[in-house]
Amino acid sequence: MSEFDTPAAAVQGALDAGASYADARVMHRRIESMNARNGEIEELNQHEDAGIGVRALVGSGWGFFAIPDLSDAAARLAGERAAAIAAASASVPGPAATRVPAPAVSGSWASECLVDPLSMPLSEKGDLLVMLTSAMKSAGADHAEGSYNVWDTRKWFVSSEGHRIDQHIRECGAGISATVIGEGETQRRSYPSYRGQYGTRGWELIAELDLAAHAERVAGEARELLTAPQCPSKLTTVILGSEQMALQIHESVGHAIELDRILGWEAAFAGTSWLDLAELGSLRYGSELMNIKIDPTIPGALGSFGFDDEGTPAAACDAVRNGVWVGVLAGRDSAAVAGLDYGGSVRSDGWARLPMVRMTNVGLEPGPHTLDEMIAATDDGILMDLNRSWSIDDKRLNFQFGCEIGWEIKNGKLGRMLRNPTYTGIGPQFWRSMDMLGSEVVAWGTENCGKGQPGQVGRTGHPAAAARFTGIRVGVTG
Amino acid sequence: MTLLDIASRVIDLVAAASPGAEAEVLAEGGELALTRFANSFIHQNVADATTSVRLRVHLDGRTAAGSASIAGVNSGPAHGFAPPAAVDDDALGRLVARTVAAAHLAPRDPQWPGLTAAAPVDPVPPVDPDTAHADPDARAGRVRDFVLAAGGLETAGYCSTLSLSTAFANSAGMSASSVTALAAMDAIARSGKADGVARVASSHISDVDGARLGARAAAKARSAVSPRELPPGRYEVVLEPTAVNDLLENLAVYGFNGKSVNEGRSFVEVGAAQFDPSLSIVDDPFDPHGFGLAFDVEGTPKARRTFVDAGTTIAVAHDRRSGALAGVPSTGHALAGASSSGAIATNLHLQPTGGLHAGEEEVAGPVADASVQALVSQVERGLLISDFWYTRVLDPRTLVVTGLTRNGVWLIENGEITSPVQNFRFTQPYPQALAPGAVLGIGSHSVGIPSNQWDVLAYRAPALRLASWNFTGNPSG
């Protein structure tokens, strides 16, 4: 008996029911989360599930079925159900379904993990959150929150083309935030970001964050924000810290270069993209400083894996080179429709969800400047960091983002703290205005990227550095 | 073996493993099927049949929760949920063992509110078998009808069915079970760069008429071609039900959330006349066309509750924890794993002015129906809004929200639609838009809005005519 027997039975069930292609993933997931507030544990959840998801192609129609039953008989029936669903798809048929060729791969991959976060004593993890939130509460927070999340995923993939792949991915992260209640408004400061920093690493990632060293500071800054001047409404120069830049990349580049959006497959929900495939290789997305890579091979980054969820080995490619759009996030089927020769970015949120085009690690290559140089070179501007709100249109063009904190920049020096900083723009205009880019890149992790129907949550990575943009509209208020 | 049998078995296992422990169990099983189409063909067609058990244990002043998927569910050719014939007792035992072990190691929980006492639950409306057991052909057929009715326009969207069974048991003697089902269709037709949308959610799949929805979406799309750009600023608006639904969701999450009220993060003051006196909002899990369960994840029985009565907030949503802190009972709005975010009303219904079907007749052009048309006809100059998109809260206390319009905006002049308009960005305090004097009209009937697939919300809303909406940007920036 091998772990591949069950997905193989599912694939065979689908083929025997008329599928021309089928693949199946068995997954076993363990998830743990803990939240603390004001020095007390608010919630501890431990979840474990196992199941199989089968994808079948009948004619030009796809079908998918999933169950939490790993007997060979149940897996075979699941394959048959997937094929029956695929047959129903053929009643509203599309063009012939093709896939870019992919050699059958047998492989195994595991993320590096020095300290297994699920083996750490619960009491030790709980004591850390209690200590952190107590410290923030004592330092002036009205509501001090801390949390960590752990995901431990094992999966076995089999396809009718001969793939046999197993992976073990461990992800975790943590963060703290302090909220203060003022007259008619709230202010919040977080470290290292609101929901925390995440990666495909073990507890060593959380230890390296040194959350305790920042607890009092964030509480104090949140209180200070209540009396800080409001961010002015004007056009100005903006410097964004690297955490906000990760959000900027995620929303206005990462989603825009998803090939399923470009092809209209997400038109009714997540939306489409302002990008037109006819301009791939020639469209100026941003300034010459803008170099964005799709790279699921970055050790420890949250969007890393050995193989995507249709068996394509992880490989890096360019999305934007010297400001010109040159690449997309794709799967085997969407790439074939677009006439491209690469997939590699298909992922699913668990065994019960259909694999679809998702971000892996999408991030900036470093620039030549330091943050100090950017500030020194700015006569009049605002430095903003740590995302607080984010909204962007369904073509990934028109955005308005808010940050937790801002600082005035006057004559090359940081000045007063500013509250409620927001900025707004149109994607390509914004990126074309980037005239300085930091050299210090952090691979930020986003653990809550939503997409798909039924909804799927993805975990993505975004290497990012501070950057400067000119002529930006700031301070939009209601 | 019923789900209630499974829940009761887990309670027995906890009692054996840790005598005296307080325990509550929620067993859920269901089949979710969703047929998705784009570029006018079905491109994703999925279903999953799952059963899971969630256990929460409190012992020696410490609390932990654990959950697990359960094997043995219906995986045969039948459609819709069927409980497992048998369950692996060892799997339940492992869940109990690790959750009890976690509770022993967890930090102390001085805010533990105790278990729900045994109480009867009111039954939710019976499940429509055609909805609960819909097969792939039933969904594909509605998709085909939508595509054909769009008359050659490109189409995209989904048709889904969900059957959900839930059972609850706790060591205080409370036990109950509930079954519900829902069908939904949410799709667009596209004419060039102009999109038109049509949506419906109902406990009866017979209410999901793909042809009618396709024709409505196509009419909207055709009326939205070549939109003009208008300057940002304040406009009177008529919000169609799909846009009103966004207001309800944000009010539920940030406003009527008892925990947020306790902590001073919400603008809501119980007893204060913060809304226009024409507005009443109820939470009604027993709506015969809705999607509701008879109790929440803590086993608290659900009830029809009025949140806003003629403009005055008279109640907010509580789970046992936030209710205890506020000195009031739980209102039955606990959600799994939501101790940090708080209780959220799941079945809000903004009350319309007419009967169930008053004004739902089709009308020509981009307006959703006769009910919305009646509001449009009263506007001297304003905008008709189909949909909001990507709304995010800038500050939870003021409930200032930014977002965009989507799927169609039209200029209204002297009671008539005069031209399509390009999408806007807005930055608007939602309470201000609904404040006394700000609501100029309410539609005569309400529409069930499909959940956004991220939650279990089942809201109903009519159209609203509002005096002012703050648009802060347009496609130019």
mmCIF file of C-alpha atoms in Angstrom, chain B residues 20-239:
data_model
loop_
_atom_site.group_PDB
_atom_site.id
_atom_site.type_symbol
_atom_site.label_atom_id
_atom_site.label_comp_id
_atom_site.label_asym_id
_atom_site.label_seq_id
_atom_site.Cartn_x
_atom_site.Cartn_y
_atom_site.Cartn_z
ATOM 1 C CA GLY B 20 -16.791 16.907 34.718
ATOM 2 C CA ALA B 21 -15.586 18.697 31.620
ATOM 3 C CA GLU B 22 -18.047 21.016 29.912
ATOM 4 C CA ALA B 23 -18.324 20.104 26.250
ATOM 5 C CA GLU B 24 -20.304 21.175 23.210
ATOM 6 C CA VAL B 25 -20.311 19.519 19.789
ATOM 7 C CA LEU B 26 -21.462 20.700 16.405
ATOM 8 C CA ALA B 27 -21.705 18.075 13.656
ATOM 9 C CA GLU B 28 -22.225 19.431 10.162
ATOM 10 C CA GLY B 29 -22.701 17.677 6.868
ATOM 11 C CA GLY B 30 -23.589 18.971 3.486
ATOM 12 C CA GLU B 31 -23.164 18.976 -0.232
ATOM 13 C CA LEU B 32 -22.195 22.164 -2.003
ATOM 14 C CA ALA B 33 -22.358 22.115 -5.787
ATOM 15 C CA LEU B 34 -21.544 25.051 -8.019
ATOM 16 C CA THR B 35 -21.642 25.269 -11.797
ATOM 17 C CA ARG B 36 -19.628 28.190 -13.042
ATOM 18 C CA PHE B 37 -19.560 29.647 -16.512
ATOM 19 C CA ALA B 38 -17.555 32.308 -18.360
ATOM 20 C CA ASN B 39 -17.288 33.333 -21.989
ATOM 21 C CA SER B 40 -20.749 31.688 -22.233
ATOM 22 C CA PHE B 41 -19.643 28.126 -21.458
ATOM 23 C CA ILE B 42 -19.287 26.061 -18.298
ATOM 24 C CA HIS B 43 -15.625 26.151 -17.334
ATOM 25 C CA GLN B 44 -15.670 25.057 -13.683
ATOM 26 C CA ASN B 45 -18.182 22.567 -12.308
ATOM 27 C CA VAL B 46 -17.609 21.353 -8.780
ATOM 28 C CA ALA B 47 -19.224 19.556 -5.869
ATOM 29 C CA ASP B 48 -18.077 18.390 -2.472
ATOM 30 C CA ALA B 49 -19.796 16.252 0.123
ATOM 31 C CA THR B 50 -18.340 16.749 3.577
ATOM 32 C CA THR B 51 -19.015 15.973 7.194
ATOM 33 C CA SER B 52 -17.151 17.612 10.052
ATOM 34 C CA VAL B 53 -17.310 17.687 13.813
ATOM 35 C CA ARG B 54 -16.373 20.657 15.994
ATOM 36 C CA LEU B 55 -15.770 20.119 19.692
ATOM 37 C CA ARG B 56 -15.235 22.784 22.348
ATOM 38 C CA VAL B 57 -14.139 21.706 25.822
ATOM 39 C CA HIS B 58 -13.839 23.722 29.022
ATOM 40 C CA LEU B 59 -12.150 22.083 31.977
ATOM 41 C CA ASP B 60 -10.279 23.367 34.996
ATOM 42 C CA GLY B 61 -10.912 26.925 33.829
ATOM 43 C CA ARG B 62 -9.286 26.376 30.439
ATOM 44 C CA THR B 63 -10.867 26.180 26.964
ATOM 45 C CA ALA B 64 -9.866 24.573 23.681
ATOM 46 C CA ALA B 65 -11.627 23.804 20.432
ATOM 47 C CA GLY B 66 -10.879 21.108 17.913
ATOM 48 C CA SER B 67 -12.452 20.028 14.664
ATOM 49 C CA ALA B 68 -12.027 17.274 12.134
ATOM 50 C CA SER B 69 -13.434 15.972 8.893
ATOM 51 C CA ILE B 70 -15.291 12.696 9.177
ATOM 52 C CA ALA B 71 -15.067 9.908 6.625
ATOM 53 C CA GLY B 72 -17.948 7.777 5.481
ATOM 54 C CA VAL B 73 -20.200 10.396 3.889
ATOM 55 C CA ASN B 74 -22.338 9.825 0.868
ATOM 56 C CA SER B 75 -20.037 9.343 -2.077
ATOM 57 C CA GLY B 76 -22.344 7.384 -4.297
ATOM 58 C CA PRO B 77 -24.307 8.495 -7.312
ATOM 59 C CA ALA B 78 -27.060 10.248 -5.292
ATOM 60 C CA HIS B 79 -27.022 14.033 -5.039
ATOM 61 C CA GLY B 80 -27.418 15.953 -1.818
ATOM 62 C CA PHE B 81 -26.195 15.185 1.655
ATOM 63 C CA ALA B 82 -26.761 11.815 3.276
ATOM 64 C CA PRO B 83 -25.300 11.095 6.710
ATOM 65 C CA PRO B 84 -22.685 8.370 7.001
ATOM 66 C CA ALA B 85 -23.893 4.851 7.645
ATOM 67 C CA ALA B 86 -21.204 4.466 10.267
ATOM 68 C CA VAL B 87 -18.415 6.570 11.696
ATOM 69 C CA ASP B 88 -14.952 5.518 12.739
ATOM 70 C CA ASP B 89 -15.143 5.680 16.539
ATOM 71 C CA ASP B 90 -11.358 5.903 16.685
ATOM 72 C CA ALA B 91 -11.443 9.127 14.649
ATOM 73 C CA LEU B 92 -13.910 10.680 17.084
ATOM 74 C CA GLY B 93 -11.765 9.430 19.957
ATOM 75 C CA ARG B 94 -8.670 11.082 18.500
ATOM 76 C CA LEU B 95 -10.523 14.392 18.204
ATOM 77 C CA VAL B 96 -11.639 14.141 21.815
ATOM 78 C CA ALA B 97 -8.185 13.160 23.068
ATOM 79 C CA ARG B 98 -6.339 15.997 21.368
ATOM 80 C CA THR B 99 -8.943 18.625 22.291
ATOM 81 C CA VAL B 100 -8.977 17.576 25.942
ATOM 82 C CA ALA B 101 -5.177 17.548 25.935
ATOM 83 C CA ALA B 102 -5.116 21.034 24.435
ATOM 84 C CA ALA B 103 -7.520 22.304 27.087
ATOM 85 C CA HIS B 104 -5.236 20.976 29.828
ATOM 86 C CA LEU B 105 -2.326 22.953 28.340
ATOM 87 C CA ALA B 106 -4.165 26.143 27.367
ATOM 88 C CA PRO B 107 -3.849 29.326 29.420
ATOM 89 C CA ARG B 108 -6.760 30.090 31.748
ATOM 90 C CA ASP B 109 -10.005 31.446 30.299
ATOM 91 C CA PRO B 110 -11.683 33.615 32.948
ATOM 92 C CA GLN B 111 -14.310 34.878 30.476
ATOM 93 C CA TRP B 112 -15.794 31.416 29.797
ATOM 94 C CA PRO B 113 -19.548 32.037 29.604
ATOM 95 C CA GLY B 114 -20.713 28.478 30.251
ATOM 96 C CA LEU B 115 -22.838 26.186 28.102
ATOM 97 C CA THR B 116 -26.259 26.761 26.611
ATOM 98 C CA ALA B 117 -28.965 25.259 28.809
ATOM 99 C CA ALA B 118 -31.388 22.755 27.337
ATOM 100 C CA ALA B 119 -34.139 24.575 25.460
ATOM 101 C CA PRO B 120 -36.543 23.852 22.616
ATOM 102 C CA VAL B 121 -35.770 25.225 19.160
ATOM 103 C CA ASP B 122 -38.285 26.525 16.676
ATOM 104 C CA PRO B 123 -38.246 24.609 13.407
ATOM 105 C CA VAL B 124 -36.994 26.314 10.275
ATOM 106 C CA PRO B 125 -39.119 25.918 7.140
ATOM 107 C CA PRO B 126 -38.993 22.442 5.578
ATOM 108 C CA VAL B 127 -36.353 21.739 2.968
ATOM 109 C CA ASP B 128 -37.351 21.711 -0.670
ATOM 110 C CA PRO B 129 -36.204 18.288 -1.939
ATOM 111 C CA ASP B 130 -35.649 19.575 -5.475
ATOM 112 C CA THR B 131 -33.143 22.050 -4.060
ATOM 113 C CA ALA B 132 -31.431 19.681 -1.655
ATOM 114 C CA HIS B 133 -31.034 16.943 -4.261
ATOM 115 C CA ALA B 134 -30.418 19.028 -7.383
ATOM 116 C CA ASP B 135 -28.141 17.255 -9.833
ATOM 117 C CA PRO B 136 -25.527 18.724 -12.196
ATOM 118 C CA ASP B 137 -28.056 18.801 -15.047
ATOM 119 C CA ALA B 138 -30.440 20.981 -13.001
ATOM 120 C CA ARG B 139 -27.714 23.587 -12.559
ATOM 121 C CA ALA B 140 -26.369 23.284 -16.109
ATOM 122 C CA GLY B 141 -29.890 23.705 -17.474
ATOM 123 C CA ARG B 142 -30.288 27.035 -15.687
ATOM 124 C CA VAL B 143 -26.919 28.134 -16.978
ATOM 125 C CA ARG B 144 -27.985 27.223 -20.506
ATOM 126 C CA ASP B 145 -31.216 29.210 -20.071
ATOM 127 C CA PHE B 146 -29.271 32.249 -18.861
ATOM 128 C CA VAL B 147 -26.816 32.060 -21.762
ATOM 129 C CA LEU B 148 -29.572 31.716 -24.363
ATOM 130 C CA ALA B 149 -31.674 34.519 -22.848
ATOM 131 C CA ALA B 150 -28.718 36.890 -23.071
ATOM 132 C CA GLY B 151 -29.247 36.857 -26.819
ATOM 133 C CA GLY B 152 -25.675 36.446 -27.939
ATOM 134 C CA LEU B 153 -24.024 38.613 -25.324
ATOM 135 C CA GLU B 154 -21.063 37.105 -23.532
ATOM 136 C CA THR B 155 -22.105 35.731 -20.139
ATOM 137 C CA ALA B 156 -20.438 34.650 -16.896
ATOM 138 C CA GLY B 157 -21.515 33.612 -13.431
ATOM 139 C CA TYR B 158 -22.702 30.576 -11.521
ATOM 140 C CA CYS B 159 -25.645 28.480 -10.412
ATOM 141 C CA SER B 160 -25.244 26.704 -7.076
ATOM 142 C CA THR B 161 -27.125 24.435 -4.711
ATOM 143 C CA LEU B 162 -26.340 23.728 -1.100
ATOM 144 C CA SER B 163 -27.866 21.262 1.329
ATOM 145 C CA LEU B 164 -26.724 21.562 4.922
ATOM 146 C CA SER B 165 -27.532 19.434 7.961
ATOM 147 C CA THR B 166 -26.413 20.421 11.444
ATOM 148 C CA ALA B 167 -26.704 18.784 14.844
ATOM 149 C CA PHE B 168 -25.710 20.141 18.238
ATOM 150 C CA ALA B 169 -25.263 18.520 21.625
ATOM 151 C CA ASN B 170 -23.651 19.652 24.843
ATOM 152 C CA SER B 171 -22.965 18.222 28.267
ATOM 153 C CA ALA B 172 -25.639 20.496 29.770
ATOM 154 C CA GLY B 173 -28.344 18.506 28.010
ATOM 155 C CA MET B 174 -29.005 20.722 25.019
ATOM 156 C CA SER B 175 -29.433 18.902 21.733
ATOM 157 C CA ALA B 176 -31.020 19.834 18.440
ATOM 158 C CA SER B 177 -30.744 19.307 14.735
ATOM 159 C CA SER B 178 -31.617 21.376 11.696
ATOM 160 C CA VAL B 179 -31.643 21.018 7.928
ATOM 161 C CA THR B 180 -31.694 23.697 5.258
ATOM 162 C CA ALA B 181 -31.042 24.122 1.563
ATOM 163 C CA LEU B 182 -30.380 26.989 -0.798
ATOM 164 C CA ALA B 183 -30.164 27.581 -4.540
ATOM 165 C CA ALA B 184 -28.612 30.658 -6.075
ATOM 166 C CA MET B 185 -27.715 32.200 -9.382
ATOM 167 C CA ASP B 186 -25.465 35.212 -9.783
ATOM 168 C CA ALA B 187 -24.332 36.160 -13.267
ATOM 169 C CA ILE B 188 -23.558 38.924 -15.726
ATOM 170 C CA ALA B 189 -24.091 39.590 -19.388
ATOM 171 C CA ARG B 190 -21.468 41.665 -21.183
ATOM 172 C CA SER B 191 -21.945 44.058 -24.062
ATOM 173 C CA GLY B 192 -18.518 45.251 -25.030
ATOM 174 C CA LYS B 193 -17.074 46.719 -21.844
ATOM 175 C CA ALA B 194 -20.504 47.100 -20.231
ATOM 176 C CA ASP B 195 -21.721 44.488 -17.761
ATOM 177 C CA GLY B 196 -25.233 43.881 -16.485
ATOM 178 C CA VAL B 197 -25.977 41.700 -13.481
ATOM 179 C CA ALA B 198 -28.883 39.630 -12.188
ATOM 180 C CA ARG B 199 -28.985 37.610 -8.960
ATOM 181 C CA VAL B 200 -31.309 35.594 -6.824
ATOM 182 C CA ALA B 201 -31.046 33.255 -3.848
ATOM 183 C CA SER B 202 -33.912 31.130 -2.597
ATOM 184 C CA SER B 203 -34.669 28.018 -0.613
ATOM 185 C CA HIS B 204 -36.505 26.770 -3.712
ATOM 186 C CA ILE B 205 -34.576 26.094 -6.893
ATOM 187 C CA SER B 206 -37.784 26.691 -8.817
ATOM 188 C CA ASP B 207 -37.326 30.402 -7.964
ATOM 189 C CA VAL B 208 -34.040 30.391 -9.889
ATOM 190 C CA ASP B 209 -35.187 31.217 -13.399
ATOM 191 C CA GLY B 210 -32.121 31.310 -15.615
ATOM 192 C CA ALA B 211 -34.002 32.720 -18.590
ATOM 193 C CA ARG B 212 -35.488 35.614 -16.627
ATOM 194 C CA LEU B 213 -32.166 36.432 -14.999
ATOM 195 C CA GLY B 214 -30.316 36.230 -18.309
ATOM 196 C CA ALA B 215 -32.770 38.567 -19.994
ATOM 197 C CA ARG B 216 -32.520 41.038 -17.095
ATOM 198 C CA ALA B 217 -28.713 40.998 -17.114
ATOM 199 C CA ALA B 218 -28.656 41.452 -20.888
ATOM 200 C CA ALA B 219 -31.058 44.394 -20.730
ATOM 201 C CA LYS B 220 -28.829 46.066 -18.189
ATOM 202 C CA ALA B 221 -25.680 45.401 -20.218
ATOM 203 C CA ARG B 222 -27.174 46.769 -23.428
ATOM 204 C CA SER B 223 -28.295 49.886 -21.555
ATOM 205 C CA ALA B 224 -24.820 50.435 -20.149
ATOM 206 C CA VAL B 225 -22.926 50.756 -23.441
ATOM 207 C CA SER B 226 -20.899 53.950 -24.049
ATOM 208 C CA PRO B 227 -21.093 55.385 -20.539
ATOM 209 C CA ARG B 228 -20.264 59.038 -19.963
ATOM 210 C CA GLU B 229 -17.851 60.230 -17.305
ATOM 211 C CA LEU B 230 -19.328 62.415 -14.581
ATOM 212 C CA PRO B 231 -17.336 64.384 -12.026
ATOM 213 C CA PRO B 232 -17.014 62.999 -8.492
ATOM 214 C CA GLY B 233 -19.144 64.622 -5.834
ATOM 215 C CA ARG B 234 -22.318 64.073 -3.867
ATOM 216 C CA TYR B 235 -25.271 62.618 -5.777
ATOM 217 C CA GLU B 236 -28.717 61.443 -4.827
ATOM 218 C CA VAL B 237 -28.829 57.702 -5.521
ATOM 219 C CA VAL B 238 -31.156 54.792 -6.016
ATOM 220 C CA LEU B 239 -29.378 51.650 -4.824
#
